[in-house]
CSV table of C-alpha atoms and ligand atoms in Angstrom, one decimal:
chain,number,residue,atom,x,y,z
W,30,MET,CA,-27.6,216.7,-343.5
W,31,ASP,CA,-27.6,216.8,-347.4
W,32,TYR,CA,-26.9,220.6,-347.1
W,33,ILE,CA,-24.1,220.1,-344.9
W,34,VAL,CA,-22.4,217.5,-347.2
W,35,LYS,CA,-22.8,219.7,-349.9
W,36,LYS,CA,-21.1,222.9,-348.2
W,37,LEU,CA,-18.1,220.3,-347.3
W,38,ASN,CA,-17.6,218.9,-350.6
W,39,LYS,CA,-17.4,222.5,-351.4
W,40,ILE,CA,-14.8,223.3,-349.2
W,41,LYS,CA,-12.8,220.4,-350.1
W,42,GLU,CA,-13.2,221.0,-354.2
W,43,SER,CA,-11.6,224.5,-353.8
W,44,GLY,CA,-8.6,223.1,-351.8
W,45,LEU,CA,-9.5,225.2,-348.7
W,46,TYR,CA,-10.3,221.9,-346.4
W,47,ARG,CA,-8.2,222.1,-343.2
W,48,GLU,CA,-7.6,219.6,-340.9
W,49,LEU,CA,-5.9,219.5,-337.4
W,50,LYS,CA,-2.4,218.6,-336.2
W,51,TYR,CA,-2.2,217.4,-332.6
W,52,ILE,CA,1.1,218.3,-331.0
W,53,GLU,CA,2.4,215.7,-328.3
W,54,THR,CA,4.8,218.0,-326.5
W,55,ALA,CA,4.9,221.5,-325.0
W,56,GLN,CA,4.9,224.6,-327.5
W,57,SER,CA,8.3,225.3,-328.2
W,58,PRO,CA,10.8,225.7,-331.3
W,59,ARG,CA,10.9,221.9,-331.6
W,60,VAL,CA,7.8,219.9,-330.9
W,61,LYS,CA,6.6,216.3,-331.8
W,62,ILE,CA,3.5,215.7,-333.9
W,63,ASN,CA,2.5,211.6,-334.5
W,64,GLY,CA,5.5,210.8,-332.5
W,65,LYS,CA,8.0,212.6,-335.0
W,66,ASN,CA,9.8,215.8,-334.4
W,67,PHE,CA,9.6,218.9,-336.1
W,68,ILE,CA,11.0,222.3,-336.0
W,69,LEU,CA,8.0,224.8,-335.3
W,70,LEU,CA,7.9,228.1,-337.0
W,71,GLY,CA,4.2,229.3,-337.0
W,72,SER,CA,3.8,229.8,-333.2
W,73,ASN,CA,2.3,233.1,-331.4
W,74,ASN,CA,4.4,231.9,-328.4
W,75,TYR,CA,7.1,235.1,-329.4
W,76,LEU,CA,8.6,235.5,-326.0
W,77,GLY,CA,8.9,231.4,-325.8
W,78,LEU,CA,7.4,231.5,-322.4
W,79,CYS,CA,4.8,228.4,-323.2
W,80,ASN,CA,7.2,226.1,-321.4
W,81,ASP,CA,8.8,228.4,-318.9
W,82,LYS,CA,9.7,227.1,-315.5
W,83,ARG,CA,8.4,230.3,-313.6
W,84,LEU,CA,5.2,230.3,-315.3
W,85,LYS,CA,4.6,226.6,-314.7
W,86,LYS,CA,5.2,227.3,-311.0
W,87,ALA,CA,3.1,230.2,-310.8
W,88,ALA,CA,0.1,227.7,-312.1
W,89,ILE,CA,0.8,224.8,-310.0
W,90,ASP,CA,1.0,227.4,-306.9
W,91,ALA,CA,-2.3,228.8,-307.9
W,92,ILE,CA,-4.0,225.4,-308.2
W,93,ASN,CA,-2.7,224.3,-304.8
W,94,LYS,CA,-4.1,227.8,-303.3
W,95,TYR,CA,-7.2,228.0,-305.4
W,96,GLY,CA,-8.1,224.7,-307.1
W,97,VAL,CA,-8.6,224.5,-310.6
W,98,GLY,CA,-12.1,225.4,-312.1
W,99,SER,CA,-13.2,229.1,-311.1
W,100,GLY,CA,-16.9,227.9,-310.7
W,101,GLY,CA,-18.7,231.0,-311.8
W,102,SER,CA,-18.9,234.1,-314.1
W,103,ARG,CA,-17.3,237.2,-312.9
W,104,LEU,CA,-20.2,238.9,-311.8
W,105,THR,CA,-21.5,236.1,-309.5
W,106,THR,CA,-18.8,233.5,-307.7
W,107,GLY,CA,-16.0,233.7,-310.4
W,108,SER,CA,-13.9,236.8,-309.5
W,109,TYR,CA,-11.0,235.9,-307.0
W,110,ASP,CA,-8.2,238.4,-305.7
W,111,ILE,CA,-5.9,237.3,-308.5
W,112,HIS,CA,-8.5,238.4,-311.0
W,113,LYS,CA,-8.3,241.9,-309.4
W,114,GLN,CA,-4.4,241.8,-309.3
W,115,LEU,CA,-4.3,241.0,-313.0
W,116,GLU,CA,-6.4,243.8,-314.0
W,117,GLU,CA,-4.5,246.3,-311.9
W,118,LYS,CA,-1.3,245.0,-313.2
W,119,ILE,CA,-2.5,245.2,-316.9
W,120,ALA,CA,-3.7,248.7,-316.4
W,121,ALA,CA,-0.3,249.6,-315.2
W,122,PHE,CA,1.3,247.8,-318.0
W,123,LYS,CA,-0.8,249.6,-320.5
W,124,ASN,CA,-0.5,253.2,-318.7
W,125,THR,CA,-4.2,253.5,-318.2
W,126,GLU,CA,-6.4,253.7,-315.2
W,127,ALA,CA,-8.3,250.5,-315.2
W,128,SER,CA,-8.6,247.1,-317.1
W,129,ILE,CA,-10.9,244.2,-317.5
W,130,VAL,CA,-10.1,240.7,-318.6
W,131,PHE,CA,-12.3,238.4,-320.5
W,132,ASN,CA,-12.0,234.8,-321.2
W,133,THR,CA,-10.0,235.4,-324.8
W,134,GLY,CA,-9.2,237.9,-327.3
W,135,TYR,CA,-12.1,236.8,-329.5
W,136,MET,CA,-14.5,237.4,-326.6
W,137,THR,CA,-12.8,240.7,-325.6
W,138,ASN,CA,-13.4,242.4,-329.2
W,139,VAL,CA,-16.7,241.0,-329.5
W,140,GLY,CA,-17.7,242.3,-326.3
W,141,ILE,CA,-16.3,245.7,-326.4
W,142,ILE,CA,-17.6,246.4,-329.6
W,143,SER,CA,-21.1,245.1,-329.4
W,144,SER,CA,-21.7,246.9,-325.9
W,145,ILE,CA,-20.2,250.3,-327.1
W,146,CYS,CA,-21.9,250.7,-330.5
W,147,ASN,CA,-25.2,250.1,-331.8
W,148,LYS,CA,-27.0,251.2,-335.0
W,149,ASP,CA,-26.8,254.8,-334.7
W,150,TRP,CA,-22.8,254.2,-334.8
W,151,VAL,CA,-20.2,254.4,-337.8
W,152,ILE,CA,-17.4,252.1,-337.8
W,153,PHE,CA,-14.4,252.3,-339.4
W,154,SER,CA,-12.3,249.3,-339.6
W,155,ASP,CA,-9.1,248.4,-341.5
W,156,LYS,CA,-9.7,245.9,-344.3
W,157,LEU,CA,-7.3,243.5,-342.5
W,158,ASN,CA,-8.6,243.6,-339.3
W,159,HIS,CA,-8.8,240.1,-337.2
W,160,ALA,CA,-12.2,238.3,-337.8
W,161,SER,CA,-13.0,238.7,-334.1
W,162,ILE,CA,-13.3,242.7,-334.7
W,163,VAL,CA,-15.3,242.4,-337.9
W,164,ASP,CA,-17.7,240.0,-335.8
W,165,GLY,CA,-18.2,242.5,-332.8
W,166,CYS,CA,-18.7,245.1,-335.4
W,167,LEU,CA,-21.5,242.8,-337.2
W,168,LEU,CA,-23.0,241.6,-333.8
W,169,SER,CA,-23.2,245.4,-332.9
W,170,ARG,CA,-25.2,246.4,-336.1
W,171,ALA,CA,-23.5,249.5,-336.7
W,172,LYS,CA,-22.7,250.9,-339.9
W,173,LEU,CA,-19.3,249.1,-341.0
W,174,ILE,CA,-16.9,251.1,-343.3
W,175,ARG,CA,-14.0,249.1,-344.4
W,176,TYR,CA,-10.8,251.0,-345.5
W,177,LYS,CA,-8.0,249.9,-347.3
W,178,HIS,CA,-5.4,248.3,-345.2
W,179,CYS,CA,-3.4,250.9,-343.5
W,180,ASP,CA,-4.4,253.7,-346.1
W,181,MET,CA,-4.8,257.0,-344.5
W,182,ASN,CA,-5.9,258.6,-347.6
W,183,ASP,CA,-8.7,256.1,-347.9
W,184,LEU,CA,-9.7,256.4,-343.9
W,185,SER,CA,-9.9,260.3,-344.3
W,186,TYR,CA,-12.2,260.1,-347.3
W,187,LYS,CA,-14.5,257.7,-345.6
W,188,VAL,CA,-14.6,259.6,-342.4
W,189,ASN,CA,-15.4,262.7,-344.4
W,190,LYS,CA,-18.0,260.9,-346.1
W,191,PHE,CA,-19.7,258.5,-343.9
W,192,LYS,CA,-19.1,260.0,-340.4
W,193,GLY,CA,-22.0,260.0,-338.2
W,194,ILE,CA,-22.8,261.1,-334.6
W,195,ASN,CA,-21.2,258.2,-332.7
W,196,ASN,CA,-18.3,257.0,-334.5
W,197,LEU,CA,-15.2,254.5,-334.1
W,198,ILE,CA,-12.0,253.8,-335.6
W,199,VAL,CA,-10.9,250.3,-335.1
W,200,THR,CA,-7.3,248.9,-336.0
W,201,ASP,CA,-5.0,245.9,-335.5
W,202,GLY,CA,-1.7,247.4,-333.9
W,203,VAL,CA,0.3,244.5,-335.7
W,204,PHE,CA,-1.6,242.7,-338.4
W,205,SER,CA,-1.8,239.0,-337.8
W,206,MET,CA,-1.4,237.6,-341.4
W,207,ASP,CA,1.2,240.6,-342.5
W,208,GLY,CA,3.2,241.5,-339.6
W,209,ASP,CA,3.2,245.1,-340.4
W,210,ILE,CA,2.0,248.1,-337.8
W,211,ALA,CA,-0.7,250.6,-338.3
W,212,PRO,CA,0.1,254.1,-338.7
W,213,LEU,CA,-1.1,255.0,-335.3
W,214,GLU,CA,0.2,258.4,-335.3
W,215,ASP,CA,-2.1,259.3,-338.5
W,216,ILE,CA,-5.0,257.5,-337.3
W,217,VAL,CA,-5.1,259.4,-333.8
W,218,LYS,CA,-4.6,262.6,-335.9
W,219,ILE,CA,-7.6,261.9,-337.8
W,220,ALA,CA,-9.6,260.4,-335.1
W,221,ARG,CA,-8.9,263.7,-332.7
W,222,ARG,CA,-9.8,266.1,-335.5
W,223,GLN,CA,-13.2,264.6,-336.1
W,224,ASN,CA,-13.8,263.4,-332.5
W,225,ILE,CA,-13.8,260.0,-333.3
W,226,MET,CA,-13.3,257.2,-330.8
W,227,THR,CA,-10.3,255.0,-330.9
W,228,MET,CA,-9.5,251.1,-330.2
W,229,VAL,CA,-6.2,249.4,-331.2
W,230,ASP,CA,-6.1,245.5,-330.8
W,231,ASP,CA,-2.6,244.9,-329.9
W,232,ALA,CA,-2.7,240.8,-329.9
W,233,HIS,CA,0.6,240.5,-331.7
W,234,ALA,CA,2.3,243.9,-330.4
W,235,ALA,CA,1.8,243.2,-326.5
W,236,GLY,CA,5.2,241.6,-325.4
W,237,VAL,CA,7.0,242.4,-328.5
W,238,LEU,CA,6.8,246.0,-329.4
W,239,GLY,CA,7.5,249.6,-327.4
W,240,GLU,CA,8.9,250.4,-324.0
W,241,ASN,CA,8.9,247.3,-321.8
W,242,GLY,CA,7.1,245.9,-324.6
W,243,SER,CA,3.7,247.3,-324.0
W,244,GLY,CA,2.8,247.8,-327.3
W,245,THR,CA,1.8,249.9,-330.7
W,246,ALA,CA,0.7,253.1,-328.6
W,247,SER,CA,4.0,253.0,-326.6
W,248,TYR,CA,5.9,252.2,-329.9
W,249,PHE,CA,4.6,255.4,-331.4
W,250,ASN,CA,4.3,257.5,-328.5
W,251,VAL,CA,0.9,257.8,-328.5
W,252,ASP,CA,0.0,256.3,-324.9
W,253,GLY,CA,-2.8,257.9,-323.6
W,254,LYS,CA,-4.5,258.9,-327.0
W,255,ILE,CA,-5.8,255.7,-327.8
W,256,ASP,CA,-9.2,255.3,-326.2
W,257,ILE,CA,-9.7,251.5,-325.8
W,258,MET,CA,-6.6,249.5,-325.6
W,259,MET,CA,-7.3,245.9,-326.5
W,260,GLY,CA,-4.9,243.0,-326.0
W,261,THR,CA,-4.6,239.2,-325.2
W,262,LEU,CA,-2.7,236.9,-323.0
W,263,SER,CA,-2.9,234.6,-325.0
W,264,LYS,CA,0.1,235.2,-327.4
W,265,SER,CA,3.6,236.5,-325.8
W,266,ALA,CA,1.9,236.2,-322.4
W,267,ALA,CA,2.0,232.3,-322.8
W,268,SER,CA,-1.4,232.0,-321.0
W,269,GLU,CA,-5.1,232.7,-322.0
W,270,GLY,CA,-7.6,235.5,-321.9
W,271,GLY,CA,-8.0,239.2,-323.4
W,272,TYR,CA,-8.3,242.5,-322.1
W,273,ALA,CA,-9.5,246.0,-322.5
W,274,ALA,CA,-7.6,248.8,-321.0
W,275,GLY,CA,-8.6,252.6,-320.6
W,276,LYS,CA,-10.6,255.3,-318.8
W,277,ARG,CA,-12.2,253.8,-315.5
W,278,ASN,CA,-15.4,254.7,-316.7
W,279,LEU,CA,-14.9,252.7,-319.8
W,280,ILE,CA,-13.9,249.9,-318.2
W,281,ASP,CA,-16.7,250.2,-315.5
W,282,TYR,CA,-19.1,250.4,-318.3
W,283,LEU,CA,-17.8,247.1,-320.0
W,284,LYS,CA,-18.1,245.1,-316.5
W,285,ASN,CA,-21.6,246.3,-316.9
W,286,SER,CA,-22.9,245.7,-320.6
W,287,ALA,CA,-20.2,243.7,-322.3
W,288,ARG,CA,-22.2,240.2,-322.6
W,289,SER,CA,-19.1,238.2,-323.7
W,290,PHE,CA,-17.8,239.1,-320.4
W,291,ILE,CA,-21.0,238.8,-318.2
W,292,TYR,CA,-22.3,235.4,-319.5
W,293,SER,CA,-19.4,233.2,-319.2
W,294,THR,CA,-17.7,231.3,-316.4
W,295,SER,CA,-14.3,233.4,-315.5
W,296,ILE,CA,-10.7,232.2,-316.4
W,297,SER,CA,-9.7,229.6,-314.3
W,298,PRO,CA,-7.0,231.0,-311.4
W,299,SER,CA,-4.3,229.3,-312.8
W,300,ALA,CA,-4.0,231.0,-316.0
W,301,ILE,CA,-4.9,234.2,-314.3
W,302,ALA,CA,-1.6,233.4,-312.0
W,303,VAL,CA,0.3,232.7,-315.4
W,304,SER,CA,-1.0,236.1,-316.9
W,305,ILE,CA,0.3,237.9,-313.9
W,306,LYS,CA,3.7,236.5,-313.7
W,307,ALA,CA,4.0,236.7,-317.8
W,308,LEU,CA,3.4,240.1,-317.7
W,309,GLU,CA,6.2,240.7,-314.8
W,310,ILE,CA,8.6,238.8,-316.9
W,311,ILE,CA,7.9,241.0,-320.2
W,312,GLU,CA,8.1,244.2,-318.1
W,313,ASN,CA,11.8,243.3,-316.9
W,314,ASP,CA,13.1,240.8,-319.8
W,315,THR,CA,14.2,243.4,-322.4
W,316,VAL,CA,16.9,241.2,-323.7
W,317,ARG,CA,14.3,238.3,-324.6
W,318,ARG,CA,12.4,240.7,-326.8
W,319,LEU,CA,15.4,242.5,-328.4
W,320,GLN,CA,16.6,239.1,-329.2
W,321,LEU,CA,13.4,238.2,-330.8
W,322,LEU,CA,13.6,241.2,-332.9
W,323,ASP,CA,16.9,240.8,-334.1
W,324,LEU,CA,16.5,237.2,-335.0
W,325,SER,CA,13.5,238.4,-337.1
W,326,ASN,CA,15.0,240.8,-338.8
W,327,TRP,CA,18.0,238.4,-339.5
W,328,LEU,CA,15.6,236.1,-341.2
W,329,LYS,CA,13.8,238.3,-343.1
W,330,ILE,CA,16.6,239.5,-344.9
W,331,LYS,CA,17.9,236.0,-345.4
W,332,LEU,CA,14.6,234.9,-347.0
W,333,LYS,CA,14.3,238.3,-349.0
W,334,THR,CA,18.0,237.5,-350.5
W,335,MET,CA,17.0,234.1,-351.5
W,336,GLY,CA,14.0,235.7,-353.7
W,337,PHE,CA,10.9,234.8,-351.8
W,338,ASP,CA,7.9,237.6,-352.0
W,339,ILE,CA,8.2,239.0,-348.1
W,340,PRO,CA,6.0,242.0,-347.2
W,341,ASN,CA,7.4,245.1,-345.2
W,342,THR,CA,7.1,243.3,-341.4
W,343,LYS,CA,9.1,244.8,-338.7
W,344,THR,CA,7.6,242.3,-336.4
W,345,PRO,CA,8.3,238.3,-335.7
W,346,ILE,CA,5.7,237.5,-338.2
W,347,ILE,CA,7.1,237.0,-341.5
W,348,PRO,CA,4.9,235.5,-344.1
W,349,ILE,CA,6.1,234.4,-347.4
W,350,ILE,CA,3.8,235.2,-350.0
W,351,VAL,CA,3.0,232.3,-352.6
W,352,GLY,CA,-0.3,233.3,-354.0
W,353,ALA,CA,-2.2,230.3,-355.4
W,354,GLU,CA,-3.8,228.0,-352.3
W,355,ASP,CA,-2.8,224.8,-354.0
W,356,LYS,CA,0.8,225.6,-354.3
W,357,THR,CA,1.0,227.1,-350.9
W,358,VAL,CA,-0.6,224.2,-349.6
W,359,GLU,CA,1.8,222.1,-351.5
W,360,PHE,CA,4.7,224.0,-349.9
W,361,SER,CA,3.5,223.8,-346.4
W,362,LYS,CA,3.3,220.0,-347.2
W,363,ARG,CA,6.8,219.5,-348.5
W,364,LEU,CA,8.2,221.3,-345.5
W,365,LEU,CA,6.4,219.0,-343.3
W,366,GLN,CA,8.1,216.0,-345.1
W,367,GLU,CA,11.0,217.7,-344.0
W,368,CYS,CA,9.9,217.8,-340.2
W,369,ILE,CA,9.6,221.7,-340.9
W,370,TYR,CA,6.1,223.0,-339.3
W,371,ILE,CA,4.7,226.4,-341.2
W,372,PRO,CA,1.4,226.8,-341.3
W,373,ALA,CA,-0.4,227.4,-344.8
W,374,ILE,CA,-2.6,230.5,-344.6
W,375,ARG,CA,-5.3,230.5,-347.0
W,376,PRO,CA,-9.0,232.2,-347.8
W,377,PRO,CA,-11.0,233.1,-345.6
W,378,SER,CA,-8.0,234.2,-343.4
W,379,VAL,CA,-6.2,236.1,-345.8
W,380,PRO,CA,-7.7,237.9,-349.1
W,381,LYS,CA,-7.9,235.4,-352.4
W,382,GLY,CA,-4.5,234.9,-354.5
W,383,THR,CA,-2.3,235.9,-351.3
W,384,SER,CA,-2.2,232.7,-349.7
W,385,ARG,CA,1.1,232.1,-348.0
W,386,LEU,CA,3.0,230.4,-345.4
W,387,ARG,CA,3.5,232.1,-342.0
W,388,ILE,CA,6.5,232.0,-340.1
W,389,SER,CA,6.4,233.4,-336.4
W,390,LEU,CA,9.5,233.2,-334.5
W,391,MET,CA,10.0,232.4,-330.9
W,392,ALA,CA,13.1,234.1,-328.9
W,393,THR,CA,13.9,230.9,-328.1
W,394,HIS,CA,14.6,229.8,-331.9
W,395,SER,CA,18.2,228.6,-332.3
W,396,LYS,CA,19.9,230.1,-335.4
W,397,GLU,CA,21.1,226.3,-336.2
W,398,ASP,CA,17.7,225.5,-336.4
W,399,LEU,CA,16.8,228.6,-338.5
W,400,ASN,CA,19.8,228.0,-340.7
W,401,GLU,CA,18.5,224.4,-341.4
W,402,VAL,CA,14.9,225.6,-342.2
W,403,LEU,CA,16.3,228.3,-344.7
W,404,ILE,CA,18.3,225.6,-346.5
W,405,LYS,CA,15.1,223.6,-346.7
W,406,LEU,CA,13.1,226.7,-348.0
W,407,GLU,CA,15.6,227.2,-350.7
W,408,SER,CA,15.5,224.0,-352.1
W,409,ILE,CA,11.6,223.2,-351.6
W,410,GLY,CA,11.2,227.3,-353.1
W,411,LYS,CA,13.3,226.4,-356.1
W,412,GLU,CA,11.4,222.8,-356.7
W,413,LEU,CA,8.0,224.6,-356.8
W,414,ASN,CA,9.0,227.5,-358.9
W,415,ILE,CA,8.4,229.9,-355.9
W,416,ILE,CA,12.0,231.2,-356.2
W,417,GLY,CA,13.9,231.0,-359.3
W,418,GLY,CA,15.9,228.2,-359.8
W,419,TYR,CA,16.4,225.2,-361.8
W,420,HIS,CA,13.4,225.9,-364.2
W,421,ALA,CA,14.2,229.8,-363.9
L,524,PLP,C1,-5.4,236.3,-331.6
L,524,PLP,C2,-6.3,237.4,-331.9
L,524,PLP,C3,-7.0,237.8,-331.4
L,524,PLP,C4,-7.8,236.6,-330.5
L,524,PLP,O1,-7.5,236.3,-329.1
L,524,PLP,P1,-7.8,234.9,-328.4
L,524,PLP,O2,-7.3,235.1,-327.2
L,524,PLP,O3,-6.6,233.9,-329.4
L,524,PLP,O4,-8.9,234.5,-328.6
L,524,PLP,C5,-7.7,239.1,-331.6
L,524,PLP,N1,-7.1,239.8,-332.1
L,524,PLP,C6,-6.0,239.6,-332.8
L,524,PLP,C7,-5.5,240.3,-333.9
L,524,PLP,C8,-5.2,238.4,-332.9
L,524,PLP,O5,-4.2,238.2,-333.6
């Protein structure tokens, strides 16, 4: 135990100790924590569907029909007709032949990469890719080459230098902590020229970008040119789970070899039913998506005008870069005192010295609430010398 205590103290001393906050209401623009009301600006519930009546009804109907637990893993007794229905729906949504659903997005990335790649593979991975991609790469024992964030010169250079017999380029579609979009057209070009397999993680893009919200491949018009389209049901779709979509042979292979698919009890029928209904809403409710993008753009411009350091984001993820860890935490704490909840993101989630508040919007946020937030951000930003003000 001495070892653990030492490690724990080290985390505390470096200001990186994290505590959980327990929300007492549904995930929506306003939530209750410890009996107090907060404006929430950090959710991945982009379309505001977590508390949607239609989805709640889908869950309740499924519980009435199928009960609660799924009772088995997918290859034993845990596959239901609605699992099949969802996988067909995802394939249509992503414009592919087939799809496979995993229990979480994390398990999806780990399962895909570790079952396809082994020590004879070389994986080219964007430096800012999600941790679950990195873990999948490590588990596969492939040679991992990380290229500079969205830097196609660096990718080309590294592909030429390190390419092996079997190769994979993997990238987030939208980067979770920065909100920027991977240059898929260029990635596809490089991959095709060199006969390299491609994989895109669209956890933050599905439901947000592209035609009918189908993601970054559609946004860039490279549908059908990405070998493995990964996505999650836990963000815009307000449910849980992850998926891979692609050619039927690929999906059949994953069903027979991905260990995180095989050795885990399948998702409960209620969550599956929610995912099916959510995809239906995403495909048909264009207004909701456009509202979200408009609102995000409006807020981003306001924040930039105030003098905050906002990277070039075209999504509902709007990071306010602060830099130092302690100042970022202080900023977030001061906002909490004003009943505004924006999570502080620190290493190891982001590189050292780039700590930030990560704002993410929901389509259901009101401009009244956001205006209130802007006033507080400006005054606290000045108070902490993050933007020019009294002490500038
Ligand atoms: C959230 C996320 C995941 C993991 O998905 P979960 O369903 O939360 O496990 C994977 N990749 C990216 C880019 C993510 O943002």
